[in-house]
XYZ file of C-alpha atoms in Angstrom:
678
model
C -38.527 -19.141 -32.022
C -36.516 -16.017 -32.570
C -32.983 -15.281 -31.413
C -32.563 -11.707 -30.238
C -29.166 -10.095 -29.526
C -29.549 -7.652 -26.675
C -26.461 -5.536 -27.410
C -27.640 -3.037 -24.767
C -27.463 -5.732 -22.046
C -23.845 -6.585 -21.227
C -21.971 -8.166 -18.357
C -20.612 -4.801 -17.269
C -21.556 -2.556 -15.493
C -23.662 -4.225 -12.813
C -26.710 -2.238 -13.882
C -26.442 -3.676 -17.396
C -26.116 -7.209 -16.079
C -29.197 -6.774 -13.906
C -31.000 -5.235 -16.824
C -30.548 -8.525 -18.736
C -31.989 -10.449 -15.829
C -34.868 -8.015 -15.695
C -35.702 -8.486 -19.379
C -35.629 -12.299 -19.086
C -37.770 -12.196 -15.967
C -40.430 -9.870 -17.348
C -40.736 -11.588 -20.713
C -40.938 -15.019 -19.077
C -43.517 -13.981 -16.469
C -45.665 -11.701 -18.575
C -45.336 -12.733 -22.246
C -43.620 -16.009 -23.112
C -42.779 -18.533 -20.385
C -40.619 -20.551 -22.788
C -38.154 -17.726 -23.345
C -34.525 -18.708 -22.844
C -31.498 -16.481 -22.137
C -27.751 -16.910 -22.275
C -24.472 -14.990 -22.640
C -22.214 -14.911 -25.642
C -19.084 -13.044 -24.763
C -20.262 -9.959 -22.961
C -23.716 -9.786 -24.592
C -27.020 -11.268 -23.505
C -29.177 -13.214 -25.973
C -32.778 -14.269 -25.894
C -34.626 -17.100 -27.658
C -38.344 -16.333 -27.693
C -41.461 -16.450 -29.796
C -41.344 -12.630 -29.653
C -39.530 -10.801 -32.440
C -37.513 -7.642 -31.842
C -40.516 -5.492 -32.778
C -42.793 -7.530 -30.500
C -40.274 -7.205 -27.653
C -40.379 -3.442 -28.094
C -44.155 -3.442 -28.237
C -44.347 -5.548 -25.042
C -42.452 -3.037 -22.995
C -44.185 -0.031 -24.478
C -47.753 -1.315 -24.270
C -48.040 -4.448 -22.071
C -45.286 -4.456 -19.455
C -46.718 -4.424 -15.897
C -44.137 -2.826 -13.590
C -43.307 -4.504 -10.309
C -44.742 -2.440 -7.405
C -41.460 -1.154 -5.987
C -42.189 0.779 -2.783
C -40.063 1.575 0.283
C -42.044 3.626 2.823
C -39.502 2.742 5.512
C -37.110 5.145 3.731
C -37.201 8.890 3.845
C -37.624 10.444 0.361
C -39.715 7.414 -0.622
C -42.727 9.530 -1.738
C -44.852 8.667 1.300
C -44.039 11.629 3.503
C -44.801 15.327 3.417
C -41.455 16.701 2.200
C -40.840 13.915 -0.329
C -40.952 14.379 -4.094
C -44.323 12.929 -5.122
C -44.417 13.355 -8.882
C -43.849 9.673 -9.628
C -45.971 8.113 -6.885
C -48.935 10.487 -7.494
C -48.757 9.904 -11.273
C -48.994 6.119 -10.825
C -51.617 6.310 -8.038
C -53.898 8.420 -10.294
C -53.193 6.540 -13.511
C -56.034 4.641 -15.240
C -54.063 2.005 -17.179
C -54.571 -1.667 -16.323
C -50.832 -2.279 -16.373
C -50.556 -0.174 -13.155
C -53.420 -1.854 -11.299
C -51.251 -3.795 -8.832
C -49.045 -0.739 -8.378
C -52.007 1.452 -7.525
C -53.366 -1.108 -5.074
C -49.956 -1.477 -3.410
C -49.576 2.293 -2.999
C -53.042 2.492 -1.433
C -52.358 -0.378 0.950
C -49.013 1.074 1.975
C -50.513 4.482 2.627
C -53.126 2.841 4.944
C -50.538 1.163 7.171
C -50.588 2.608 10.677
C -46.803 2.649 10.828
C -46.684 4.756 7.647
C -49.400 7.135 8.834
C -47.524 7.628 12.078
C -44.515 9.009 10.299
C -40.880 8.936 11.307
C -39.746 9.060 14.909
C -36.817 11.091 16.220
C -35.941 8.212 18.567
C -33.476 5.971 16.753
C -34.595 2.773 18.407
C -38.279 3.478 17.866
C -37.634 4.436 14.248
C -35.800 1.152 13.641
C -38.733 -0.730 15.136
C -41.200 1.271 13.025
C -39.315 0.461 9.795
C -39.229 -3.250 10.665
C -42.907 -3.151 11.467
C -43.706 -1.570 8.083
C -42.028 -4.459 6.247
C -43.776 -7.079 8.348
C -47.186 -5.462 7.923
C -46.649 -4.897 4.181
C -45.829 -8.539 3.594
C -49.182 -9.488 5.106
C -51.307 -7.241 2.833
C -49.488 -6.623 -0.460
C -49.917 -8.705 -3.650
C -47.212 -11.266 -4.535
C -45.505 -9.061 -7.094
C -44.901 -6.380 -4.444
C -43.695 -8.985 -1.936
C -41.003 -10.047 -4.413
C -39.607 -6.542 -4.166
C -39.862 -6.491 -0.350
C -37.816 -9.739 -0.212
C -35.236 -8.242 -2.542
C -34.820 -5.014 -0.591
C -34.899 -6.012 3.068
C -35.606 -8.739 5.597
C -36.470 -8.729 9.239
C -35.215 -11.453 11.558
C -36.928 -12.983 14.593
C -35.134 -10.381 16.739
C -36.590 -7.551 14.625
C -33.201 -6.667 13.212
C -33.160 -5.698 9.546
C -30.836 -7.097 6.916
C -30.164 -5.661 3.458
C -28.974 -7.542 0.366
C -26.284 -5.098 -0.800
C -27.394 -5.166 -4.450
C -30.118 -2.691 -3.358
C -28.086 -0.630 -0.901
C -29.709 -0.286 2.505
C -33.282 -1.337 1.850
C -33.657 0.275 -1.596
C -31.784 3.390 -0.671
C -28.321 4.647 -1.527
C -27.253 7.796 0.280
C -29.867 10.415 -0.667
C -31.087 8.362 -3.598
C -34.249 6.349 -2.953
C -34.525 3.685 -5.637
C -38.271 3.212 -5.269
C -39.232 6.865 -5.748
C -36.835 7.248 -8.642
C -38.258 4.075 -10.185
C -41.796 5.536 -10.010
C -40.609 8.893 -11.366
C -39.049 7.272 -14.422
C -42.065 5.089 -15.054
C -44.154 8.227 -14.999
C -41.848 9.814 -17.601
C -41.862 6.763 -19.796
C -45.345 5.194 -19.548
C -47.779 7.399 -17.637
C -47.320 10.835 -19.144
C -44.376 10.827 -21.593
C -43.394 14.166 -23.065
C -42.550 12.650 -26.451
C -43.601 9.124 -27.425
C -40.850 8.956 -30.029
C -38.178 9.584 -27.412
C -39.546 6.815 -25.225
C -39.273 4.392 -28.159
C -35.783 5.611 -28.972
C -34.602 5.209 -25.380
C -35.994 1.672 -25.197
C -34.177 0.654 -28.398
C -30.989 2.108 -26.956
C -31.492 0.251 -23.665
C -32.230 -3.100 -25.273
C -30.279 -3.105 -28.513
C -27.646 -0.429 -27.982
C -29.008 1.862 -30.721
C -27.856 5.434 -30.681
C -29.989 8.072 -29.054
C -29.904 11.778 -28.341
C -32.667 11.569 -25.727
C -30.608 10.803 -22.624
C -31.506 12.851 -19.572
C -29.654 14.243 -16.596
C -30.356 12.137 -13.509
C -28.774 10.251 -10.641
C -27.250 6.874 -11.363
C -26.714 5.154 -8.030
C -24.168 2.398 -7.531
C -25.032 0.413 -10.695
C -23.017 2.332 -13.293
C -19.929 3.953 -11.735
C -18.639 5.003 -15.136
C -21.459 7.526 -15.350
C -21.590 8.515 -11.659
C -20.504 12.069 -11.037
C -21.004 13.213 -14.600
C -18.705 13.587 -17.556
C -15.369 15.499 -17.312
C -15.321 14.857 -13.576
C -13.243 17.329 -11.585
C -13.362 20.608 -9.799
C -15.329 23.223 -11.679
C -16.339 20.968 -14.565
C -18.686 18.505 -12.865
C -22.036 17.723 -14.478
C -24.919 15.417 -13.765
C -24.889 12.095 -15.528
C -26.708 11.621 -18.776
C -28.750 8.383 -18.355
C -31.449 6.343 -19.996
C -34.592 6.126 -17.870
C -35.274 2.597 -19.291
C -31.918 1.439 -18.000
C -32.864 2.320 -14.444
C -36.316 0.780 -14.745
C -35.016 -2.532 -16.113
C -32.098 -2.561 -13.662
C -34.547 -2.384 -10.767
C -36.615 -5.205 -12.306
C -33.402 -7.243 -12.586
C -32.530 -6.543 -8.941
C -35.845 -8.080 -8.011
C -34.926 -11.164 -10.037
C -31.549 -11.299 -8.366
C -32.478 -11.052 -4.682
C -36.206 -11.877 -4.232
C -37.430 -15.050 -2.565
C -34.305 -15.806 -0.600
C -35.652 -14.883 2.824
C -38.974 -16.460 2.040
C -37.211 -19.760 1.328
C -34.535 -19.608 4.018
C -36.631 -18.103 6.771
C -35.859 -15.514 9.373
C -32.926 -17.492 10.785
C -30.641 -16.004 8.115
C -30.212 -12.321 8.770
C -26.824 -11.780 7.048
C -26.528 -10.288 3.565
C -24.537 -13.418 2.727
C -27.808 -15.181 1.889
C -28.003 -12.924 -1.129
C -26.959 -14.850 -4.242
C -23.223 -15.214 -4.778
C -22.556 -12.412 -2.297
C -19.659 -12.511 0.126
C -17.695 -10.210 2.347
C -15.295 -8.043 0.417
C -11.610 -8.801 -0.109
C -9.978 -5.607 -1.310
C -7.585 -7.354 -3.720
C -7.514 -8.262 -7.347
C -8.464 -4.959 -8.993
C -6.404 -2.055 -10.185
C -7.490 0.586 -7.658
C -7.526 -1.765 -4.673
C -6.136 -0.328 -1.436
C -5.925 -1.555 2.110
C -8.045 1.381 3.299
C -10.899 0.668 0.878
C -14.224 0.591 2.645
C -16.233 -2.140 0.929
C -19.792 -3.207 1.683
C -19.604 -6.605 -0.031
C -18.672 -8.474 -3.184
C -21.178 -9.690 -5.713
C -20.127 -12.424 -8.181
C -22.553 -12.415 -11.095
C -22.704 -15.788 -12.944
C -22.215 -16.010 -16.694
C -23.679 -19.013 -18.533
C -23.551 -19.989 -22.207
C -26.316 -22.604 -22.290
C -29.782 -21.256 -23.036
C -31.688 -21.289 -19.725
C -35.217 -20.468 -18.748
C -36.101 -17.987 -16.032
C -37.303 -20.893 -13.936
C -33.830 -22.395 -14.101
C -32.248 -19.050 -13.356
C -34.450 -18.603 -10.276
C -33.275 -21.990 -8.946
C -29.664 -20.987 -9.540
C -30.059 -17.662 -7.785
C -32.094 -18.967 -4.886
C -29.505 -21.696 -4.298
C -26.758 -19.275 -5.280
C -23.720 -20.107 -3.202
C -20.178 -21.374 -3.524
C -18.387 -23.741 -1.208
C -14.843 -24.676 -0.243
C -14.445 -28.184 1.241
C -18.246 -28.237 1.814
C -18.095 -24.951 3.728
C -19.789 -21.872 2.250
C -17.400 -19.221 0.900
C -17.684 -16.106 2.997
C -15.211 -13.733 1.333
C -13.839 -13.000 -2.087
C -10.693 -15.109 -1.730
C -12.707 -18.170 -0.644
C -15.170 -17.581 -3.520
C -12.247 -17.596 -5.936
C -11.105 -20.900 -4.433
C -14.547 -22.333 -4.947
C -14.737 -21.079 -8.513
C -11.581 -22.861 -9.604
C -12.349 -26.076 -7.718
C -15.787 -26.719 -9.222
C -17.428 -25.763 -5.946
C -20.097 -23.611 -7.583
C -23.509 -24.321 -8.949
C -23.661 -26.232 -12.198
C -23.859 -24.654 -15.608
C -21.754 -21.530 -14.834
C -18.898 -20.669 -17.193
C -17.539 -17.837 -15.087
C -18.301 -14.899 -12.861
C -17.951 -11.150 -13.218
C -16.842 -9.890 -9.805
C -18.150 -6.616 -8.411
C -16.819 -4.910 -5.340
C -19.241 -2.490 -3.649
C -16.815 0.267 -2.573
C -17.353 3.643 -0.903
C -16.119 6.054 -3.525
C -18.360 9.142 -3.501
C -18.750 10.523 0.031
C -20.978 8.055 1.839
C -22.222 6.469 -1.374
C -21.066 3.169 -2.894
C -20.292 2.099 -6.435
C -20.296 -1.393 -7.901
C -16.739 -1.502 -9.271
C -16.138 -4.281 -11.819
C -13.162 -6.224 -10.429
C -12.489 -8.628 -13.248
C -13.942 -11.794 -14.751
C -13.191 -15.145 -13.137
C -13.541 -18.387 -15.142
C -14.790 -21.510 -13.384
C -13.296 -24.942 -13.802
C -10.642 -27.042 -12.144
C -7.153 -25.593 -11.689
C -4.493 -27.392 -9.690
C -3.481 -24.113 -8.097
C -6.770 -24.271 -6.221
C -5.685 -27.509 -4.554
C -2.490 -25.904 -3.314
C -4.266 -22.786 -2.040
C -6.846 -24.937 -0.280
C -4.039 -26.685 1.620
C -2.999 -23.321 3.025
C -6.401 -22.630 4.522
C -5.748 -24.206 7.970
C -2.505 -22.223 8.223
C -4.136 -18.970 7.203
C -7.090 -19.565 9.525
C -4.668 -20.174 12.361
C -2.892 -16.921 11.673
C -6.163 -14.976 11.300
C -7.396 -16.376 14.588
C -4.852 -14.167 16.356
C -4.537 -10.395 16.203
C -2.434 -8.862 13.459
C -1.310 -5.411 14.424
C -1.873 -2.488 12.066
C 1.706 -2.804 10.818
C 0.932 -6.385 9.760
C -2.093 -5.600 7.629
C 0.006 -4.938 4.561
C 1.750 -8.317 4.622
C -1.539 -10.059 5.244
C -3.125 -8.251 2.287
C -0.092 -9.065 0.133
C -0.852 -12.769 0.767
C -4.501 -12.305 -0.256
C -3.384 -10.568 -3.454
C -0.995 -13.359 -4.320
C -3.643 -16.009 -3.650
C -6.203 -14.280 -5.772
C -3.804 -13.894 -8.715
C -2.813 -17.581 -8.439
C -6.411 -18.637 -8.453
C -7.331 -16.303 -11.311
C -4.382 -16.849 -13.678
C -2.493 -19.822 -12.311
C 1.080 -20.719 -13.218
C 4.212 -21.549 -11.206
C 5.340 -17.916 -10.839
C 2.060 -17.016 -9.089
C 2.167 -20.072 -6.783
C 5.727 -19.047 -5.987
C 4.452 -15.550 -5.171
C 1.907 -17.099 -2.761
C 4.638 -19.020 -0.880
C 6.775 -15.823 -0.838
C 3.893 -13.786 0.561
C 3.166 -16.442 3.187
C 6.852 -16.474 4.116
C 6.912 -12.661 4.331
C 4.027 -12.764 6.770
C 5.603 -15.522 8.861
C 8.811 -13.538 9.024
C 6.797 -10.495 10.135
C 5.754 -12.564 13.146
C 9.275 -13.893 13.670
C 10.813 -10.397 13.805
C 8.370 -9.561 16.593
C 9.268 -12.671 18.545
C 6.006 -14.457 17.837
C 6.126 -18.166 17.072
C 3.386 -19.155 14.703
C 2.220 -22.780 14.844
C 1.389 -23.913 11.312
C -0.867 -26.979 11.217
C -1.350 -29.342 8.275
C 2.246 -29.694 7.024
C 2.412 -29.546 3.214
C 3.790 -32.040 0.719
C 7.265 -30.821 -0.412
C 7.250 -32.367 -3.877
C 3.837 -30.933 -4.728
C 4.739 -27.421 -3.663
C 8.218 -27.349 -5.133
C 6.814 -28.500 -8.457
C 3.928 -26.020 -8.231
C 6.495 -23.220 -7.724
C 8.236 -24.286 -10.900
C 11.547 -25.253 -9.335
C 14.278 -22.698 -10.071
C 17.414 -22.116 -8.089
C 15.781 -19.808 -5.485
C 13.077 -22.393 -4.880
C 15.648 -25.179 -4.521
C 17.891 -23.223 -2.161
C 14.985 -22.158 -0.008
C 13.647 -25.722 0.107
C 17.055 -27.060 1.077
C 17.501 -24.480 3.859
C 13.986 -25.083 5.218
C 14.657 -28.809 5.439
C 17.754 -28.534 7.680
C 17.399 -30.797 10.709
C 19.645 -32.478 13.267
C 18.624 -34.811 16.105
C 20.570 -32.769 18.650
C 20.196 -29.268 17.266
C 16.687 -29.602 15.938
C 15.244 -27.959 12.845
C 16.165 -24.631 11.289
C 12.893 -23.200 12.596
C 14.734 -22.643 15.867
C 17.007 -20.158 14.149
C 14.192 -18.555 12.214
C 11.555 -18.202 14.929
C 13.507 -18.842 18.154
C 14.670 -16.437 20.799
C 17.903 -15.890 22.729
C 21.046 -17.806 21.626
C 19.042 -20.164 19.390
C 17.931 -17.323 17.123
C 20.267 -17.197 14.154
C 18.367 -15.397 11.363
C 19.724 -11.927 12.180
C 21.868 -9.445 10.323
C 21.660 -6.855 7.576
C 21.692 -9.142 4.525
C 20.391 -12.631 3.742
C 23.990 -13.850 3.400
C 24.853 -12.508 6.856
C 21.726 -14.138 8.308
C 22.696 -17.494 6.780
C 26.176 -17.208 8.248
C 24.811 -16.283 11.675
C 22.555 -19.323 11.436
C 25.611 -21.552 10.856
C 27.166 -20.267 14.082
C 23.934 -20.501 16.037
C 23.445 -24.137 15.036
C 27.085 -24.950 15.779
C 26.781 -23.463 19.289
C 23.587 -25.437 19.878
C 25.215 -28.672 18.712
C 28.251 -28.045 20.911
C 26.003 -27.455 23.942
C 24.453 -30.857 23.320
C 27.886 -32.451 22.821
C 26.847 -33.590 19.353
C 29.347 -35.623 17.418
C 28.211 -34.485 13.968
C 27.731 -31.214 12.103
C 24.149 -29.920 12.472
C 23.722 -29.046 8.766
C 21.903 -32.062 7.300
C 18.915 -31.451 5.086
C 16.118 -33.654 3.856
C 16.252 -31.740 0.541
C 19.773 -31.445 -0.897
C 21.055 -29.544 -3.933
C 23.492 -30.264 -6.651
C 26.636 -28.369 -5.435
C 26.525 -26.309 -8.649
C 23.505 -24.393 -7.319
C 25.745 -22.932 -4.639
C 27.892 -21.356 -7.368
C 24.913 -19.341 -8.608
C 24.321 -18.120 -5.034
C 27.984 -17.279 -4.404
C 28.215 -15.365 -7.686
C 25.117 -13.304 -6.721
C 23.020 -14.681 -9.567
C 20.092 -15.379 -7.229
C 17.391 -13.218 -5.704
C 18.240 -13.231 -2.007
C 14.937 -11.647 -0.836
C 13.035 -14.300 -2.753
C 15.108 -17.041 -1.123
C 14.366 -15.581 2.309
C 10.606 -15.301 1.744
C 10.438 -18.762 0.225
C 12.490 -20.170 3.101
C 9.978 -18.945 5.687
C 7.095 -20.141 3.526
C 8.637 -23.582 3.121
C 8.804 -24.020 6.878
C 5.244 -25.266 6.434
C 6.468 -28.235 4.359
C 6.559 -31.673 5.879
C 10.167 -32.842 5.628
C 9.945 -35.747 8.050
C 10.250 -38.968 6.139
C 10.892 -37.149 2.862
C 12.619 -39.046 0.086
C 14.170 -36.931 -2.638
C 14.673 -37.773 -6.290
C 17.615 -36.901 -8.480
C 18.967 -33.319 -8.421
C 21.002 -31.447 -10.992
C 22.246 -27.912 -11.691
C 23.197 -25.834 -14.690
C 26.444 -24.780 -12.987
C 29.643 -26.459 -11.677
C 30.643 -26.306 -8.033
C 33.534 -23.926 -7.136
C 36.703 -25.770 -6.017
C 37.148 -23.455 -2.985
C 33.527 -24.129 -1.967
C 34.069 -27.882 -2.315
C 37.159 -27.652 -0.152
C 35.504 -25.717 2.660
C 32.227 -27.668 2.514
C 34.033 -30.808 3.646
C 34.202 -29.273 7.151
C 30.415 -28.645 7.150
C 29.176 -32.039 5.932
C 26.839 -33.832 8.281
C 28.086 -37.217 7.045
C 31.479 -38.891 7.107
C 33.905 -39.112 4.149
C 34.942 -42.655 3.190
C 38.667 -42.837 2.406
C 40.260 -46.129 1.368
C 37.418 -48.028 3.002
C 37.601 -46.007 6.202
C 35.110 -43.343 7.334
C 36.524 -39.932 8.201
C 34.222 -37.619 10.127
C 35.177 -33.973 9.756
C 33.945 -31.306 12.186
C 32.943 -27.699 11.818
C 35.826 -25.283 12.457
C 34.698 -21.818 13.643
C 37.860 -20.249 12.233
C 36.619 -20.798 8.671
C 33.568 -18.641 9.161
C 35.528 -15.949 11.067
C 38.134 -15.735 8.320
C 35.489 -15.547 5.615
C 33.737 -12.763 7.502
C 37.019 -10.901 7.340
C 37.292 -11.522 3.585
C 40.309 -13.859 4.015
C 39.322 -16.640 1.618
C 42.862 -17.982 1.186
C 43.427 -18.229 4.917
C 40.099 -20.050 5.371
C 41.193 -22.471 2.658
C 44.505 -23.067 4.483
C 42.584 -23.998 7.619
C 40.474 -26.452 5.625
C 43.569 -27.967 3.940
C 45.204 -28.427 7.318
C 42.138 -30.087 8.812
C 41.744 -32.454 5.844
C 45.364 -33.503 6.041
C 45.107 -34.020 9.795
C 42.177 -36.370 9.094
C 44.354 -38.428 6.775
C 43.017 -37.000 3.537
C 45.144 -35.562 0.716
C 43.754 -32.239 -0.565
C 45.089 -30.776 -3.822
C 47.683 -28.067 -3.267
C 46.282 -25.124 -5.153
C 45.332 -21.457 -4.895
C 41.842 -21.090 -3.426
C 41.068 -17.339 -3.558
C 40.268 -16.145 -7.077
C 38.108 -13.098 -6.390
C 35.299 -14.982 -4.611
C 32.728 -13.005 -2.529
C 33.816 -14.229 0.905
C 30.532 -13.302 2.689
C 28.418 -15.238 0.207
C 30.879 -18.144 0.242
C 30.465 -18.367 3.993
C 26.665 -18.292 3.738
C 26.659 -21.008 1.055
C 28.251 -23.428 3.541
C 24.841 -23.668 5.296
C 23.111 -25.036 2.198
C 22.684 -28.888 2.238
C 24.165 -30.435 -0.900
C 24.344 -33.913 -2.316
C 27.959 -35.151 -2.295
C 29.556 -37.987 -4.196
C 32.898 -38.985 -5.647
C 32.727 -36.283 -8.331
C 32.191 -33.634 -5.668
C 35.398 -34.619 -3.898
C 37.565 -35.597 -6.889
C 38.461 -32.039 -7.707
C 39.765 -31.476 -4.163
C 41.291 -34.752 -3.073
C 44.154 -36.574 -4.769
C 42.194 -39.786 -5.161
C 39.700 -40.332 -7.939
C 38.182 -43.183 -5.941
C 37.218 -41.005 -3.013
C 33.567 -41.474 -2.071
C 31.494 -39.245 0.174
C 28.562 -40.646 2.058
C 25.458 -38.540 2.715
C 23.114 -39.717 5.449
């Protein structure tokens, strides 16, 4: 057995990938059934009894082209105004290698639906095209039927479906693939102008050898790098220089990719989604992505490193699908979830993703959108937990102004699935929070099913002070005043998350919760949290060392966490708590202070927040000192101003913190003072 490196067959562009499949298919079916193929890096390799010279000789002298015909298309070579150079050359050829092609052309020309010609009535023309396919399947040889299956299918209701790898039934804009295929076969194998150039072009196509024999011709969607010509731009356009063998082998590979699916699955499946590893497009995850992109579909081409026969490849492609929780993936985001959760067919190392985008008038290009490795990644577990929430949101209508925040979430999810890491999971939570806040601003309450595990998500986000503060804020709950969701998503007097800055919104939330507690005649401060911070974290917030927008987005995202029954482990901070914060926080604690064996319950004083709004930190401290002394405590007599940002200090009083003797020792004249946190 010989190992052959096909340096001309690479994973990108799509045409080159399909070319590799075409070579494997043709060699296996027509020369050596034991041939194996695999990928090393971006290059395709063969193991076969054929040598490189014998491989060249096979294509030049023995290769029998697949009868690729599409008489349902205009410009297909079957009608009066069509170019007929290719179809007539093959129909009149004498070589045995074209015998099935000649027979197929003859049988197609004899079909009544073809003889009748196109109708000006749209409905009748659709019916005629469907009838051509049905009639052709009944009379053509198997090799031609493989192409028919790859190009188009007709359901029980006579509606046509098109696997997008071949455009709309073997047609892309004004480019008919079948007629171009025949024209290039005629140039290469029926009546070549120079035999030496044919050989040179084949060596270039298979092995990447240099050639000066490229010709000007259309490319189609398979090689967008060549589409439109070199030096693209006004006044300097030029037709693409292409290799005719590339197009021929790409078409043969497209047959390998898409044929047989409808024959196996029947007419029940009319969607293009039954094409291998093909899903609806998600316009995220590539450099030129934009919300307004018009995409036909996404094709995820599998890459495997274990030598596989064409028989094995056919099984892979005909069963080609990916699933998430036993449900088939239907878009690019779900496919990425499947790829990193082992929900894809066995033996695949990764996928090269192609997005079929409208880029040249009404034509599409197969834009490479990155390579995606398979294999388990814990980020996939987290993303999968979001699916019920996202499905619930998508079940409603998102106005045009909300499309950007929804797409931001898809982008974040794709990046987390592709590259992983805490920062990208954190970006997912932030994007989810941004979208939930978009709903909140518009007065829409979003029910989020399947509450998420706090520890798993906080750890997945990598911790960090913004994550901890957001988690603490989202966990605020009181029996009388309810959860903080009322201030985030509520309406009327319960709504608290308003204001120009995050700090102002936090302060307004303090007042909204206090009003709500007063209305319920609650006997305790409504600022308890299931997740509490080391008080030192509040110092970082007060000093402005945190990203407020990140805290806000994470806060809304963390409203999906299940805090009921949560038990928190040990917390710590890299900073020390500010004495003035410790003093004021005593009036905002949800739990009593134990003093000399006696519990002292302190209550919220609205004057503190009002004074801090006015920038009067020292006066707010005086109020706190007075309240502590009135409760029988003995606060330290000290200056409590010191250039603190009063607005951020006020906001920090909302954050639940863990309190203990050390927290109070700096404020009260009793080292034995102990604070109890419920």
